[in-house]
Every structure is written in structure tokens, then in C-alpha cells.
């Protein structure tokens, strides 16, 4: 039975392991797998499925008369790590731009000659004769690693034998041959992870990581031109290609050999659903459902409510935005969800599983990205990020604080803070709102993992100027798990999601005021009086998570203001319930308005003030007219609230009912007489009748 949620194609070690598995056949993938495909090099980011695709290519050529190399494993992979280079070797490699291409050509040619048992060893000098006569050096990667540390003299001798003898022999091979090479990036990863001289690996040269891969690409084209019967299938990282492409004079002739592996949202959903389709029934909530997502998540969980905006998200949108858009990321998330017992799978356990997986992905992606950038002091920077949406003014403050305290080892520019945020922008972990290319409006832009470049270490990266900056959900999840204060001020208007709409703040706010009924009774009881203030403030503090503004009003009331009516309603219902169930056994009355209200914040002190008192006056009037345990609000506020699709027990106020708000011919006057603001109808919501799950489903 095939295994779902396989995160590493290394698990597929034999052709039989692939027999029960599948690969998403986009048009490009199908073209690559076709027998007559000219494309033999797969370029993509880590985790995009390069290795798996090459293994499926090998499977497609089984039993078609091909000589397949290597013979005893699916792919030729790195034989350990390269030995240390001495200074003479380093100088020689740097001076000869074609070194890497020639080295790969020699290694592949010799491997093919040996595989076809062409014995003309006596024509070769050392070191190629030694390799030809060594029964343990069979594959291109083994030969490549052996020759890599040759002295300049020996390498020159090898190159002479290659041009004079090996290449002509290679050109005479008429048997269909397919060579499969992978893992070049990991062979040289030490050259990314360390700078200068390493105690074990010697001198570290960052460019070697790039040039070894591009050299293989150049070798593939050169050898394909020499012998079309020999196909060389391999993979390279997109970072290496993007870094070096401007230096490739023959780029136009190289592109036909490359499949640039990338997946859009529909592709990724199909990959995710393919894995659900092979999941064991015991791991599924509804194993017989025709809806594949319902099988894994359950029909009741096909939408998940955002904790702060209150908006309902389709479940796959929720999952996908917690990844960098790579197939491997989806395997990680799917595995985490599948490990939640099916009978316990609900919106909260799904959210917990996805957030934990996203934190893991965030940590992994930081590790993968770090070597490509000058980087920064992560602990220092991340503890300055206090929201998932940061204004330009807040970023300037953050940069100043980081610059003032940045350790010398991270001072790569005049403003290390700006460069640090620039690094995060370049690798797609910080985004910004950007105009849509063809239609009105703004979208959330993050640099794509499929376009990422590995040349950022050669320059200081600076953050583009923008009004707002956005923290990618996988970075946000990682920061949250790490204890960074990223939840101090979560945006309650936008769900951060690459390529989704960006909703600009229009200044409209939900304003709620409340006070305790029968407050005198509490104050007359010495025990209740002593406990009230601390308990009341604690209840409010627990409920107001995510709300932009709050303040106490008098000794028994409070005010909340936020762009999200969902957050305000959720807080009101929680406070009402806790106060009723507390030792005070108290009811509150609530009034809500919806109107233009700016919340101005002092960037240095963090102090917030409200700039318009009309919604404050109206909410106060509504509160005073409300009844114990109830929320009173006007029709226009209710209309705005209904966009959240919350099941609320709403009751319209009877026009004949006597209230402390004046009834006029056209409706109710909810402000001072001179304002003459009249609403056509009022509604009340008995907060105690709202089921707690109404805010989470």
C-alpha cells in the first residue's frame, strides 16, 4: 500500500517503492516524463519534488532497452562531503571558469565508458587510467569527487586525456543510455554554511555551491551535443541558476534542457488531495466522503474561522498559506493533521496541528535561507517584531533599535536593521501590499520561493519602501512558538496570505461600551468590593486579545474599539459570561456603534488615543438604554456584523417599547438632539444565549 505524506523522496530507494505512488502530472511534468523529451535538468527550490521527479523519470525508462546509471540505486548521489582544498587548488579553480563543467564532463564520460565495458585503459595516463581500473569508482559522482582534489597538474593531464581519448570514445556509444545524478547542492552545502576556513572542511568558498551545479548544467548540454544517445538527468537548485544566469553567455541554448519546476494553487491542492486519497481509512474523519478534503478534515471543518479577523477561510486556503508553496511543506502539514486522532479532529485541533507544522516549516526555512544571505541576530530582531502587520513608522523604530544594539559580527552595512529586514523580504518571509498588475486594488506580495536567488550574500539587501510590511504565516508561527511578542497587535482586518487581496483601512471601527448593572450591590459588600477591580480587569484582559483599543470607563465599565466586529462581539460575550458566573453574579449592559474612528498611536511610547467622539457618544447612549445581559446596536452596525456569518440570537426592538432613547417618526434618535442622528431600527442581542462555539465555527 502506498504511503501518504512522504516528505523526502530518499524513502523511495527502489523502483518497486514507486509502483504504488504517483506524481502530479502537470503539462511540464508530463513533457519531462515523455520518452522523447529534450529536457533533462530539473531546476527548483528545496522541497519542490526534484528528486522524486527524476526517480519517476528513471521508472519511465525501465524495460525500454536503456542502460541505466547508476546500476544498483535509483540516483547517483553525493559520496559524503568533499575534502579540504589547499590554496593551490583554490587558486586554480578560481582562475579557470570552465573547471566545473569540464570536471563533470570527464566524470560522466568515464562512468559511461566503464558501464559499457569499453576497455581502452592502456591509452590513458594517470589519473584517468587509475579511475578506469578501479572497480569501486563507477558512478559520475564518485569519479567527480575523486578528481575534485587533483593537483592542477593532474587535472590538466586528465583534461588532455578527456579531449583526446575519452570524449571521442563517449561519442561512439550507440546504445541508449540514461544517467541520473542528484544531490549536488548537499555535497557542497558546507561551503554555504561556513565562512572563511573551517577546521574540518578547509577553506569555504560560497561560489562553489553555485558553480558546481551550473557546471553540471553546462556539462549536460555539451555532452548531449556530442552523443544524443546518452541522456543525463539531474537536478539543480533554482537559487544557483538565478544567481548565475546573467553570467551564462549561452543561456538561450541552455533553457531548452531545463524544466523549471513550480506549482500553482490548483496543482498544490491536487497534490494534497492525492495524498488524502491514499491515506488509511483509520486516519480519516469521513473515509467514504466524495469530498477528499472532508475525508481528512471532516465536513464540519471545511471552513475555519480566523482567530482575529473573524472571517471564514476554506480549509485548503488556510493550510496553503501556512506553507511556502512547496509540495514538501504540504506533506509536513498533512502529516501533522493526520496524526490527530480522527475522532478528535475539530477546528481547534486542526488549527493547533497546522500552526505547529507551520512553526516547524518556519524554523526549517530559516535554516535553509540563512546561508544565502548576510543574515542577522535572529533573537534580537525577532523580539522587536510585535505584529503580523507592521507600519512604515513602526519599522523605522524597529530598525533604529536594532542598529543601536546590533553585535559587530552582524554589521554588514550602515543600517544592519534595514539589511536584516531586507534579507527576510528577499527570501519571502516579509511581504508588502502591492498594486495588482492588471486590475484595481492591492494584493499581498511575497517573493516566491520559485524565484528566489542565492546571490544576496554579495550585496546588502534593503527593504523596499511601503506603507505596511507583512509577516508570512510560517514566520509568524515560528515566532509565536519561540516566545516572540508577534501577537501583541495582530491585524484584525487582513488574513495574511500571499497573493490575496489587501484590504486598506477605511477608518471604520466597531465601538462597544459596557457597564455593570447593580454595581451598588457589589460596592456595599466588603468582600466583593475588595475583589472587584482586580477580577474585573482580569476578565476584560483575557477577553480583549487582539483588540486594538480598550480603556476602563468609571469604576464599573469599559470601552472596546476595533476594525473587527467579530473580535468585539466575542469579547463582549466572554466578559458577560464570566461576570455572570463569577462570585459577583453580575450582569452587564452593552451598547455598540459602527462608525469612523481613528486610533492614533504614538510610535515611541505606544500610547493610543481616539480621534472622533461621535461613535463614542452613540455607543454610550445605546449602552445606557440597553437591558442587563443584552447588547443594543443600530441596524447599520448589525448589517456590518452579518458579514462575519456568526449565528447570533438577534431581536428587533419593538417600536412601541419604552426606552431611554427617544422614539421619533422615522426611527430612534441615538445621539444628542442637536445631532439629530436617527436610525430606522434597533436590535438587541442577548449575549448569554450565544453558544461559545458560534465564534469558532
Tab-separated table of C-alpha atoms in Angstrom, residues 297-684:
chain	number	residue	atom	x	y	z
A	297	UNK	CA	-10.791	17.259	7.982
A	298	UNK	CA	-14.477	16.333	8.286
A	299	UNK	CA	-17.432	18.086	6.645
A	300	UNK	CA	-17.875	20.372	9.658
A	301	UNK	CA	-14.332	21.676	9.263
A	302	UNK	CA	-14.200	22.605	5.581
A	303	UNK	CA	-14.074	26.249	6.653
A	304	UNK	CA	-12.080	27.576	9.559
A	305	UNK	CA	-12.645	30.911	11.232
A	306	UNK	CA	-9.665	33.231	11.504
A	307	UNK	CA	-8.958	33.931	15.161
A	308	UNK	CA	-8.645	37.707	14.733
A	309	UNK	CA	-10.400	38.831	11.547
A	310	UNK	CA	-13.333	36.502	12.209
A	311	UNK	CA	-13.550	35.667	8.518
A	312	UNK	CA	-14.223	32.121	7.368
A	313	UNK	CA	-11.475	30.565	5.252
A	314	UNK	CA	-11.784	27.499	3.034
A	315	UNK	CA	-9.728	24.846	4.764
A	316	UNK	CA	-7.228	24.392	1.930
A	317	UNK	CA	-6.604	28.155	1.767
A	318	UNK	CA	-5.865	28.021	5.480
A	319	UNK	CA	-3.458	25.114	5.046
A	320	UNK	CA	-1.706	26.549	1.983
A	321	UNK	CA	-0.973	29.965	3.465
A	322	UNK	CA	0.914	28.210	6.259
A	323	UNK	CA	3.449	26.939	3.696
A	324	UNK	CA	5.904	28.461	1.228
A	325	UNK	CA	4.012	26.813	-1.624
A	326	UNK	CA	6.251	23.749	-1.912
A	327	UNK	CA	4.935	20.168	-2.106
A	328	UNK	CA	7.131	19.108	0.815
A	329	UNK	CA	5.522	21.770	3.013
A	330	UNK	CA	2.099	20.278	2.316
A	331	UNK	CA	3.409	16.833	3.213
A	332	UNK	CA	4.527	18.194	6.579
A	333	UNK	CA	1.162	19.820	7.289
A	334	UNK	CA	-0.844	16.846	6.072
A	335	UNK	CA	1.176	14.515	8.279
A	336	UNK	CA	0.606	16.706	11.345
A	337	UNK	CA	-3.150	16.792	10.738
A	338	UNK	CA	-3.329	13.038	10.066
A	339	UNK	CA	-1.631	12.367	13.389
A	340	UNK	CA	-4.524	13.997	15.241
A	341	UNK	CA	-6.896	11.104	16.087
A	342	UNK	CA	-9.816	11.224	13.662
A	343	UNK	CA	-12.398	11.345	16.468
A	344	UNK	CA	-10.650	14.396	17.967
A	345	UNK	CA	-10.297	16.346	14.723
A	346	UNK	CA	-12.119	19.675	15.062
A	347	UNK	CA	-11.353	23.279	14.182
A	348	UNK	CA	-9.209	23.792	17.268
A	349	UNK	CA	-7.128	20.616	16.987
A	350	UNK	CA	-6.711	21.225	13.245
A	351	UNK	CA	-5.595	24.782	13.939
A	352	UNK	CA	-3.135	23.551	16.563
A	353	UNK	CA	-1.695	20.931	14.195
A	354	UNK	CA	-1.328	23.378	11.310
A	355	UNK	CA	0.263	26.061	13.488
A	356	UNK	CA	2.749	23.589	14.947
A	357	UNK	CA	3.648	22.331	11.472
A	358	UNK	CA	3.974	25.919	10.215
A	359	UNK	CA	6.324	26.763	13.092
A	360	UNK	CA	8.432	23.756	12.122
A	361	UNK	CA	8.435	24.893	8.485
A	362	UNK	CA	9.376	28.414	9.533
A	363	UNK	CA	12.334	27.169	11.524
A	364	UNK	CA	13.449	24.871	8.694
A	365	UNK	CA	13.103	27.584	6.062
A	366	UNK	CA	15.180	29.988	8.148
A	367	UNK	CA	17.924	27.364	8.354
A	368	UNK	CA	17.735	26.781	4.593
A	369	UNK	CA	17.742	30.503	3.783
A	370	UNK	CA	20.387	31.667	6.230
A	371	UNK	CA	23.443	30.590	4.184
A	372	UNK	CA	22.293	32.582	1.140
A	373	UNK	CA	22.213	35.911	2.988
A	374	UNK	CA	24.434	38.047	5.178
A	375	UNK	CA	21.829	37.441	7.873
A	376	UNK	CA	21.319	38.967	11.310
A	377	UNK	CA	20.944	38.363	15.023
A	378	UNK	CA	17.674	36.429	14.981
A	379	UNK	CA	16.926	36.649	18.705
A	380	UNK	CA	17.395	40.402	18.749
A	381	UNK	CA	15.421	41.124	15.584
A	382	UNK	CA	12.546	38.740	16.217
A	383	UNK	CA	11.921	40.117	19.691
A	384	UNK	CA	11.300	43.518	18.083
A	385	UNK	CA	8.516	42.190	15.831
A	386	UNK	CA	5.249	42.706	17.705
A	387	UNK	CA	2.620	42.311	14.996
A	388	UNK	CA	1.957	40.399	11.798
A	389	UNK	CA	1.409	43.745	10.051
A	390	UNK	CA	3.933	46.499	10.750
A	391	UNK	CA	3.544	50.102	9.638
A	392	UNK	CA	6.365	52.013	7.986
A	393	UNK	CA	6.761	54.134	11.131
A	394	UNK	CA	6.968	51.031	13.315
A	395	UNK	CA	9.586	49.518	11.007
A	396	UNK	CA	11.728	52.669	11.256
A	397	UNK	CA	11.566	52.398	15.058
A	398	UNK	CA	12.456	48.709	14.908
A	399	UNK	CA	15.427	49.431	12.624
A	400	UNK	CA	16.729	52.148	14.947
A	401	UNK	CA	16.575	49.854	17.952
A	402	UNK	CA	18.293	47.027	16.097
A	403	UNK	CA	21.010	49.322	14.714
A	404	UNK	CA	21.781	50.653	18.184
A	405	UNK	CA	22.289	47.185	19.689
A	406	UNK	CA	23.473	45.065	16.748
A	407	UNK	CA	26.601	42.984	17.505
A	408	UNK	CA	29.632	43.735	15.330
A	409	UNK	CA	29.531	40.327	13.646
A	410	UNK	CA	26.209	41.297	12.028
A	411	UNK	CA	27.200	44.840	10.987
A	412	UNK	CA	27.402	44.320	7.231
A	413	UNK	CA	26.089	47.762	6.266
A	414	UNK	CA	25.360	51.257	7.562
A	415	UNK	CA	21.940	50.067	8.701
A	416	UNK	CA	22.098	46.402	9.734
A	417	UNK	CA	18.445	46.564	10.799
A	418	UNK	CA	17.285	47.612	7.343
A	419	UNK	CA	19.546	44.974	5.779
A	420	UNK	CA	18.149	42.308	8.138
A	421	UNK	CA	14.562	43.055	7.125
A	422	UNK	CA	15.758	43.175	3.524
A	423	UNK	CA	17.102	39.637	3.914
A	424	UNK	CA	13.699	38.470	5.168
A	425	UNK	CA	11.977	40.230	2.277
A	426	UNK	CA	14.332	38.667	-0.295
A	427	UNK	CA	13.658	35.150	0.993
A	428	UNK	CA	9.888	35.718	1.096
A	429	UNK	CA	9.270	35.833	4.837
A	430	UNK	CA	8.312	39.523	4.836
A	431	UNK	CA	5.893	40.858	2.241
A	432	UNK	CA	4.104	44.092	1.424
A	433	UNK	CA	0.894	45.322	-0.201
A	434	UNK	CA	1.394	45.943	-3.905
A	435	UNK	CA	-0.929	47.187	-6.687
A	436	UNK	CA	-2.493	44.424	-8.741
A	437	UNK	CA	-0.830	44.251	-12.176
A	438	UNK	CA	-3.981	44.397	-14.341
A	439	UNK	CA	-6.971	45.142	-12.101
A	440	UNK	CA	-7.754	47.769	-9.448
A	441	UNK	CA	-6.861	47.101	-5.848
A	442	UNK	CA	-3.930	45.813	-3.852
A	443	UNK	CA	-2.598	42.319	-3.240
A	444	UNK	CA	-0.256	40.856	-0.658
A	445	UNK	CA	3.107	40.305	-2.315
A	446	UNK	CA	5.750	37.902	-1.043
A	447	UNK	CA	8.801	36.899	-3.067
A	448	UNK	CA	8.073	33.438	-4.483
A	449	UNK	CA	10.160	30.501	-3.334
A	450	UNK	CA	10.343	29.520	-7.015
A	451	UNK	CA	12.087	32.773	-7.940
A	452	UNK	CA	14.454	33.086	-5.004
A	453	UNK	CA	18.060	33.999	-5.762
A	454	UNK	CA	21.161	32.801	-3.987
A	455	UNK	CA	23.291	35.871	-4.747
A	456	UNK	CA	22.091	38.014	-1.861
A	457	UNK	CA	25.291	37.455	0.099
A	458	UNK	CA	27.060	39.634	-2.443
A	459	UNK	CA	25.083	42.714	-1.506
A	460	UNK	CA	23.250	44.359	1.339
A	461	UNK	CA	19.523	43.811	0.919
A	462	UNK	CA	17.309	46.738	1.776
A	463	UNK	CA	13.612	46.690	2.451
A	464	UNK	CA	11.522	48.311	-0.309
A	465	UNK	CA	9.606	51.369	0.823
A	466	UNK	CA	5.974	50.577	1.662
A	467	UNK	CA	3.165	51.752	3.912
A	468	UNK	CA	2.909	48.355	5.598
A	469	UNK	CA	5.010	45.212	5.909
A	470	UNK	CA	3.541	41.739	6.347
A	471	UNK	CA	4.896	38.780	8.301
A	472	UNK	CA	4.477	35.475	6.448
A	473	UNK	CA	2.363	32.974	8.439
A	474	UNK	CA	5.187	30.416	8.703
A	475	UNK	CA	7.468	33.064	10.200
A	476	UNK	CA	4.645	34.255	12.457
A	477	UNK	CA	4.014	30.700	13.679
A	478	UNK	CA	7.711	30.200	14.351
A	479	UNK	CA	7.967	33.498	16.231
A	480	UNK	CA	4.901	32.657	18.297
A	481	UNK	CA	6.322	29.277	19.286
A	482	UNK	CA	9.656	30.927	20.107
A	483	UNK	CA	8.026	33.356	22.526
A	484	UNK	CA	8.487	36.486	20.397
A	485	UNK	CA	5.814	39.172	21.003
A	486	UNK	CA	4.339	38.901	17.488
A	487	UNK	CA	0.786	38.583	18.901
A	488	UNK	CA	0.921	41.861	20.796
A	489	UNK	CA	-1.008	43.544	17.993
A	490	UNK	CA	-2.384	41.155	15.369
A	491	UNK	CA	-4.060	42.717	12.333
A	492	UNK	CA	-7.821	42.170	12.598
A	493	UNK	CA	-8.722	43.212	9.050
A	494	UNK	CA	-6.469	41.161	6.754
A	495	UNK	CA	-5.699	37.467	6.680
A	496	UNK	CA	-2.032	37.381	5.700
A	497	UNK	CA	-1.919	35.187	2.625
A	498	UNK	CA	0.397	35.567	-0.399
A	499	UNK	CA	-1.403	36.939	-3.493
A	500	UNK	CA	-4.637	37.541	-1.553
A	501	UNK	CA	-6.380	40.897	-1.562
A	502	UNK	CA	-5.058	43.580	0.721
A	503	UNK	CA	-7.884	45.446	2.467
A	504	UNK	CA	-6.953	49.045	3.164
A	505	UNK	CA	-8.081	50.531	6.465
A	506	UNK	CA	-11.091	52.778	5.769
A	507	UNK	CA	-11.190	54.150	9.326
A	508	UNK	CA	-14.421	52.389	10.296
A	509	UNK	CA	-14.472	50.857	13.783
A	510	UNK	CA	-16.828	48.902	15.979
A	511	UNK	CA	-17.108	50.702	19.308
A	512	UNK	CA	-18.575	48.931	22.324
A	513	UNK	CA	-19.219	50.312	25.794
A	514	UNK	CA	-20.472	48.407	28.793
A	515	UNK	CA	-21.046	48.806	32.498
A	516	UNK	CA	-22.016	46.592	35.414
A	517	UNK	CA	-25.637	46.572	36.458
A	518	UNK	CA	-26.357	46.698	40.200
A	519	UNK	CA	-22.826	47.970	40.853
A	520	UNK	CA	-24.027	49.465	44.147
A	521	UNK	CA	-24.772	45.994	45.493
A	522	UNK	CA	-21.204	44.901	44.846
A	523	UNK	CA	-19.731	48.024	46.441
A	524	UNK	CA	-21.845	47.529	49.585
A	525	UNK	CA	-20.382	44.051	50.126
A	526	UNK	CA	-16.850	44.452	51.621
A	527	UNK	CA	-15.629	41.092	50.281
A	528	UNK	CA	-16.910	41.710	46.742
A	529	UNK	CA	-15.730	45.315	46.791
A	530	UNK	CA	-12.175	44.326	47.645
A	531	UNK	CA	-12.005	41.665	44.908
A	532	UNK	CA	-13.927	43.502	42.192
A	533	UNK	CA	-11.398	45.750	40.497
A	534	UNK	CA	-8.653	43.160	40.050
A	535	UNK	CA	-11.085	40.430	38.990
A	536	UNK	CA	-12.972	42.712	36.579
A	537	UNK	CA	-9.783	43.916	34.883
A	538	UNK	CA	-8.538	40.314	34.645
A	539	UNK	CA	-11.731	39.188	32.919
A	540	UNK	CA	-11.503	42.071	30.445
A	541	UNK	CA	-7.797	41.423	29.824
A	542	UNK	CA	-8.414	37.757	28.963
A	543	UNK	CA	-11.227	38.603	26.581
A	544	UNK	CA	-9.702	41.516	24.676
A	545	UNK	CA	-6.964	39.512	22.897
A	546	UNK	CA	-6.308	41.169	19.540
A	547	UNK	CA	-8.486	44.230	20.130
A	548	UNK	CA	-6.751	47.429	19.056
A	549	UNK	CA	-8.026	49.761	21.767
A	550	UNK	CA	-9.551	49.441	25.189
A	551	UNK	CA	-9.880	51.611	28.260
A	552	UNK	CA	-11.680	51.412	31.600
A	553	UNK	CA	-14.658	53.750	31.994
A	554	UNK	CA	-15.509	54.762	35.551
A	555	UNK	CA	-15.111	52.042	38.101
A	556	UNK	CA	-17.530	49.576	36.570
A	557	UNK	CA	-17.295	49.969	32.808
A	558	UNK	CA	-15.025	49.684	29.795
A	559	UNK	CA	-14.741	50.639	26.126
A	560	UNK	CA	-13.504	48.475	23.235
A	561	UNK	CA	-12.745	49.646	19.685
A	562	UNK	CA	-11.511	47.618	16.726
A	563	UNK	CA	-11.880	47.118	12.985
A	564	UNK	CA	-13.158	43.586	13.638
A	565	UNK	CA	-16.735	43.373	14.860
A	566	UNK	CA	-16.102	39.683	15.360
A	567	UNK	CA	-13.413	40.360	17.965
A	568	UNK	CA	-15.547	42.935	19.764
A	569	UNK	CA	-18.604	40.639	19.879
A	570	UNK	CA	-16.512	37.677	21.004
A	571	UNK	CA	-15.004	39.725	23.823
A	572	UNK	CA	-18.409	41.041	24.910
A	573	UNK	CA	-19.924	37.554	25.056
A	574	UNK	CA	-16.951	36.187	27.011
A	575	UNK	CA	-16.989	39.055	29.534
A	576	UNK	CA	-20.749	38.761	30.017
A	577	UNK	CA	-20.480	35.028	30.642
A	578	UNK	CA	-17.519	35.275	33.037
A	579	UNK	CA	-19.088	38.076	35.064
A	580	UNK	CA	-22.366	36.184	35.404
A	581	UNK	CA	-20.518	33.018	36.515
A	582	UNK	CA	-18.149	34.854	38.865
A	583	UNK	CA	-18.537	35.461	42.579
A	584	UNK	CA	-20.128	38.801	41.659
A	585	UNK	CA	-23.019	37.127	39.809
A	586	UNK	CA	-23.228	40.370	37.843
A	587	UNK	CA	-24.981	41.331	34.626
A	588	UNK	CA	-23.624	43.944	32.223
A	589	UNK	CA	-25.384	46.081	29.674
A	590	UNK	CA	-23.722	46.762	26.332
A	591	UNK	CA	-24.069	49.301	23.532
A	592	UNK	CA	-22.329	49.105	20.153
A	593	UNK	CA	-21.883	51.595	17.326
A	594	UNK	CA	-20.096	51.404	13.984
A	595	UNK	CA	-18.514	54.495	12.538
A	596	UNK	CA	-15.468	56.476	11.541
A	597	UNK	CA	-12.920	56.404	14.340
A	598	UNK	CA	-9.178	56.777	14.083
A	599	UNK	CA	-6.928	55.152	16.661
A	600	UNK	CA	-3.756	57.209	16.756
A	601	UNK	CA	-0.656	55.620	18.279
A	602	UNK	CA	2.486	57.328	19.496
A	603	UNK	CA	5.254	55.254	17.881
A	604	UNK	CA	7.740	55.873	20.682
A	605	UNK	CA	5.509	55.348	23.722
A	606	UNK	CA	2.862	53.048	22.218
A	607	UNK	CA	0.117	55.191	23.787
A	608	UNK	CA	-3.149	55.202	21.831
A	609	UNK	CA	-5.823	57.887	21.598
A	610	UNK	CA	-9.184	58.085	19.815
A	611	UNK	CA	-9.710	60.882	17.316
A	612	UNK	CA	-13.508	61.095	16.880
A	613	UNK	CA	-16.065	61.167	19.692
A	614	UNK	CA	-19.297	60.637	17.708
A	615	UNK	CA	-19.198	56.779	17.777
A	616	UNK	CA	-18.252	57.050	21.451
A	617	UNK	CA	-21.339	59.151	22.198
A	618	UNK	CA	-23.640	56.836	20.271
A	619	UNK	CA	-22.295	53.646	21.862
A	620	UNK	CA	-22.664	55.300	25.271
A	621	UNK	CA	-26.291	56.219	24.579
A	622	UNK	CA	-27.013	52.670	23.379
A	623	UNK	CA	-25.369	51.204	26.462
A	624	UNK	CA	-27.457	53.376	28.781
A	625	UNK	CA	-30.637	52.245	27.004
A	626	UNK	CA	-29.713	48.561	26.992
A	627	UNK	CA	-31.003	45.937	29.419
A	628	UNK	CA	-28.975	43.652	31.729
A	629	UNK	CA	-27.205	40.898	29.789
A	630	UNK	CA	-28.013	42.454	26.438
A	631	UNK	CA	-26.236	44.320	23.653
A	632	UNK	CA	-28.095	47.121	21.899
A	633	UNK	CA	-26.997	48.184	18.422
A	634	UNK	CA	-28.381	50.072	15.401
A	635	UNK	CA	-29.323	48.452	12.093
A	636	UNK	CA	-26.235	49.656	10.211
A	637	UNK	CA	-23.945	48.069	12.837
A	638	UNK	CA	-25.882	44.808	12.587
A	639	UNK	CA	-25.576	44.845	8.783
A	640	UNK	CA	-21.802	45.204	9.093
A	641	UNK	CA	-21.665	42.388	11.673
A	642	UNK	CA	-23.578	39.982	9.443
A	643	UNK	CA	-20.587	39.744	7.081
A	644	UNK	CA	-18.912	37.539	9.727
A	645	UNK	CA	-21.598	34.849	9.360
A	646	UNK	CA	-21.949	34.360	13.120
A	647	UNK	CA	-25.120	32.725	14.369
A	648	UNK	CA	-26.462	35.454	16.673
A	649	UNK	CA	-29.812	35.413	18.537
A	650	UNK	CA	-31.000	38.796	17.228
A	651	UNK	CA	-34.209	40.529	18.342
A	652	UNK	CA	-35.562	43.718	16.795
A	653	UNK	CA	-36.697	46.336	19.304
A	654	UNK	CA	-40.448	46.887	19.119
A	655	UNK	CA	-41.281	50.423	18.053
A	656	UNK	CA	-43.824	50.670	20.869
A	657	UNK	CA	-41.325	49.673	23.545
A	658	UNK	CA	-40.381	52.368	26.040
A	659	UNK	CA	-36.654	53.028	26.160
A	660	UNK	CA	-34.254	55.722	27.288
A	661	UNK	CA	-33.656	56.521	23.620
A	662	UNK	CA	-36.107	58.935	22.064
A	663	UNK	CA	-38.551	57.444	19.526
A	664	UNK	CA	-39.221	59.691	16.556
A	665	UNK	CA	-41.329	59.217	13.470
A	666	UNK	CA	-38.526	57.806	11.346
A	667	UNK	CA	-36.903	55.656	13.996
A	668	UNK	CA	-34.698	56.134	17.063
A	669	UNK	CA	-32.534	59.112	17.951
A	670	UNK	CA	-29.276	57.586	19.218
A	671	UNK	CA	-27.349	60.809	19.835
A	672	UNK	CA	-27.872	64.255	21.281
A	673	UNK	CA	-30.871	66.154	19.980
A	674	UNK	CA	-28.774	68.745	18.190
A	675	UNK	CA	-27.018	65.968	16.259
A	676	UNK	CA	-30.396	64.732	15.038
A	677	UNK	CA	-28.945	61.331	14.091
A	678	UNK	CA	-31.825	58.863	13.691
A	679	UNK	CA	-31.665	55.150	12.851
A	680	UNK	CA	-34.601	53.290	11.407
A	681	UNK	CA	-34.376	50.320	13.761
A	682	UNK	CA	-32.560	48.987	16.804
A	683	UNK	CA	-31.643	45.419	17.648
A	684	UNK	CA	-30.701	43.632	20.824
